[in-house]
Amino acid sequence: MREQLRRLCVIGAISVACVLASAPVANAAGLTAPVATTTGTYQGITNLQELPGDPATGVNGFLGIRYGQAPLATLRWTPPQAPNPGQGSIVAGTFGHTCTQGRPTDSEDCLFLNVYTPSNATPRSHLPVFVWIHGGALVSGAGSDYDPSVMVADNNIIVVTINYRLGSLGFLAASVLATTQANAFQNVGDAGNYGLMDQQFALAWVQHNIAAFGGDPDAVTIGGESAGGLSVSSQLASTNTVRSLTGRPLFRGAIIESGGYMYHDVPSLATYQTLSNSFAQKDANASCGGNLTLACLQGLPALQVFANEGVFGGFGIAPNFGTKILPLDLHTAFSTGQFNPVPVLQGTNANEGRLFEPDFFPGQVTAPKGTAANIVAAGGPASFDLQVPNILCASPPIVGTPATCTYAQEIAFFMQTLVTATPSNQTATSTFTEAVVAASVAAAGEYPIANFHDFVPQTTGTIPGLNNNFMNGNVDEALSQIFTDFVFACNGFDSNSDLSKRVPVFAYEFNDPNAPSTAGVPGPGANSSGFTTASQHASELQYIFNFGSAFTPAQAALANDMKTYWANFVKTGDPNIGSLNILVDLRSLHAQPPFWPLFNGFLGPQVQSLTPAGVLTPRGPHPFDTFTDEHFCKTWQPLLTFNNGNEPQQP
């Protein structure tokens, strides 16, 4: 399951973030006064505009500030180190390198961050600070992918976006990497989690330096989406090291967007070390005569290391627990109160799985007639296999005579793929597999195809009569919802439930069925498989950051509401306007979005639906209390807690 999630999250990051990845910084008006920091003296860009839609004035950007030494050669797979301060004033007008992931802008020398401030901020401003940790399955993404200018200008806060080491360069935990000497981040024997260390190192830089930009080091909130949300959860659980660099907490609030997907199955160091050793041995066999040593791995070209990450299979790249920086798995940490106690804003999207589902039905299982045009005409690969004989549902599968599938067959195939991806050792008769089969049987009745309608206009292929709403609905959207509920929704709800026993939690569900999927193109969005994307994974990001999306007036109003909610939370730990918010910033008196109740208030679990006015209800954002029923969490709960969160679902 994690390999599917890993590969497809990369697509998710690209689908939203690549709009900015290659965008030049435009309409820069001049340079700021020099700002002295512990890593150099920087001059930023005044009245920075990265994209159309950014305010013409009012935001200064300090881009490409180095916060750590280049982790090259003998510094590869070691904790981040402080760089030597630059000489003189450095013009911070260009983004730093992206961390190794397959982009032209890549380099291992990638520990950079970007600071966006209101143009009138001074060292006396003491503004709240939002540090953004990007997503991308821990294998892709960069701080430069996100343009927070509108939020900064409209809400009078500072936003910092960061890079951190990715992929095996950021998370490999091979035995030969185990540290032999304890340090601020590691106990003897620890390995992996270097990307988490980078994140904390960047947060320490913020603590030491943000006051010079007009920020308040005592008012820092961290946030992230997808793998960035997983990172935020990990930082919440990082109780041993969070004060080690500064002697004080690194943050006072946390925002987690679609980041609960590994709440019950972050791997232990022992489990992840086994996967890492297999990965490392492959590289040693190819380049070091089979002699696996630290020197061998540190001497490999970065692209060679990056190329072999498929070995990690079902887990993908992940943090590991049982280490100094992450002592406990997330479920144990949150459910027992062993985490950094700060207010949390956490939620998921209503249709996360629509980004991922097509990859579970690749070309070989829609053969022999599953051409791209035919799949789009059918409304997706699973819908195609319901209508046209294929090898997936042959008897025997793959090698028998092609046959059309039933919905039950497709659910079983889909769930089996989710839970038995390499390197799982689950068998057809294992307890876990039997639990999955039982959940699959129940799911057929809970997710009737007729409940899911494809709004993409009907096309034609080479096979007559294909229907993108076959059986009065769309099976790909139905399977996507199973993925949404099993992987994201119910995990996120569990996380909120455990956290809310000890800290204030504000829960949300982003739900815009007409959310755009392509920059500059109005929704409803559609994917290349021929079905509606709706509120798929990462679709909420365009409502918080500027990606050049084409919004209706109602969607633009929702985007404004969401930025205000997020900024209010950054200011006070509460997404609602309040007397403290007004004291922090008199501009908070501008129009406020509807009230957002606590998750665990007097009325029971309340989740704020973030939806445009006039779409699902006339009123726009509003609380509801039927989240677990709508996402069938009673069906998926036995699977999520299969090992009580103490070991991964897939050993």
GROMACS .gro file of C-alpha atoms in nm, residues 54-55 59 118 130 132 147-159 255 257 543-546 559 562-568 570-571:
model
   35
   54ASP     CA    1  -0.036   3.807  -0.579
   55PRO     CA    2  -0.075   4.153  -0.425
   59VAL     CA    3   0.494   4.151   0.068
  118PRO     CA    4   0.449   4.206   0.529
  130PHE     CA    5   0.371   3.003   1.001
  132TRP     CA    6   0.528   2.534   0.607
  147ASP     CA    7   0.333   3.101  -0.280
  148PRO     CA    8   0.189   3.236   0.049
  149SER     CA    9   0.186   3.603  -0.054
  150VAL     CA   10  -0.191   3.655  -0.030
  151MET     CA   11  -0.211   3.503   0.318
  152VAL     CA   12   0.082   3.719   0.432
  153ALA     CA   13  -0.061   4.042   0.292
  154ASP     CA   14  -0.421   3.989   0.400
  155ASN     CA   15  -0.354   3.851   0.747
  156ASN     CA   16  -0.036   4.027   0.862
  157ILE     CA   17   0.165   3.716   0.941
  158ILE     CA   18   0.507   3.586   0.837
  159VAL     CA   19   0.532   3.260   0.640
  255ILE     CA   20  -0.168   2.229   1.125
  257GLU     CA   21  -0.354   1.854   0.617
  543TYR     CA   22  -0.737   2.757  -0.150
  544ILE     CA   23  -0.453   2.843   0.092
  545PHE     CA   24  -0.162   2.921  -0.140
  546ASN     CA   25  -0.167   3.092  -0.480
  559ALA     CA   26  -1.037   3.039  -0.029
  562MET     CA   27  -0.968   2.918   0.465
  563LYS     CA   28  -0.675   3.159   0.461
  564THR     CA   29  -0.842   3.350   0.743
  565TYR     CA   30  -0.905   3.034   0.945
  566TRP     CA   31  -0.542   2.923   0.901
  567ALA     CA   32  -0.404   3.269   0.984
  568ASN     CA   33  -0.628   3.305   1.291
  570VAL     CA   34  -0.139   3.084   1.355
  571LYS     CA   35  -0.209   3.397   1.559
   0.00000   0.00000   0.00000
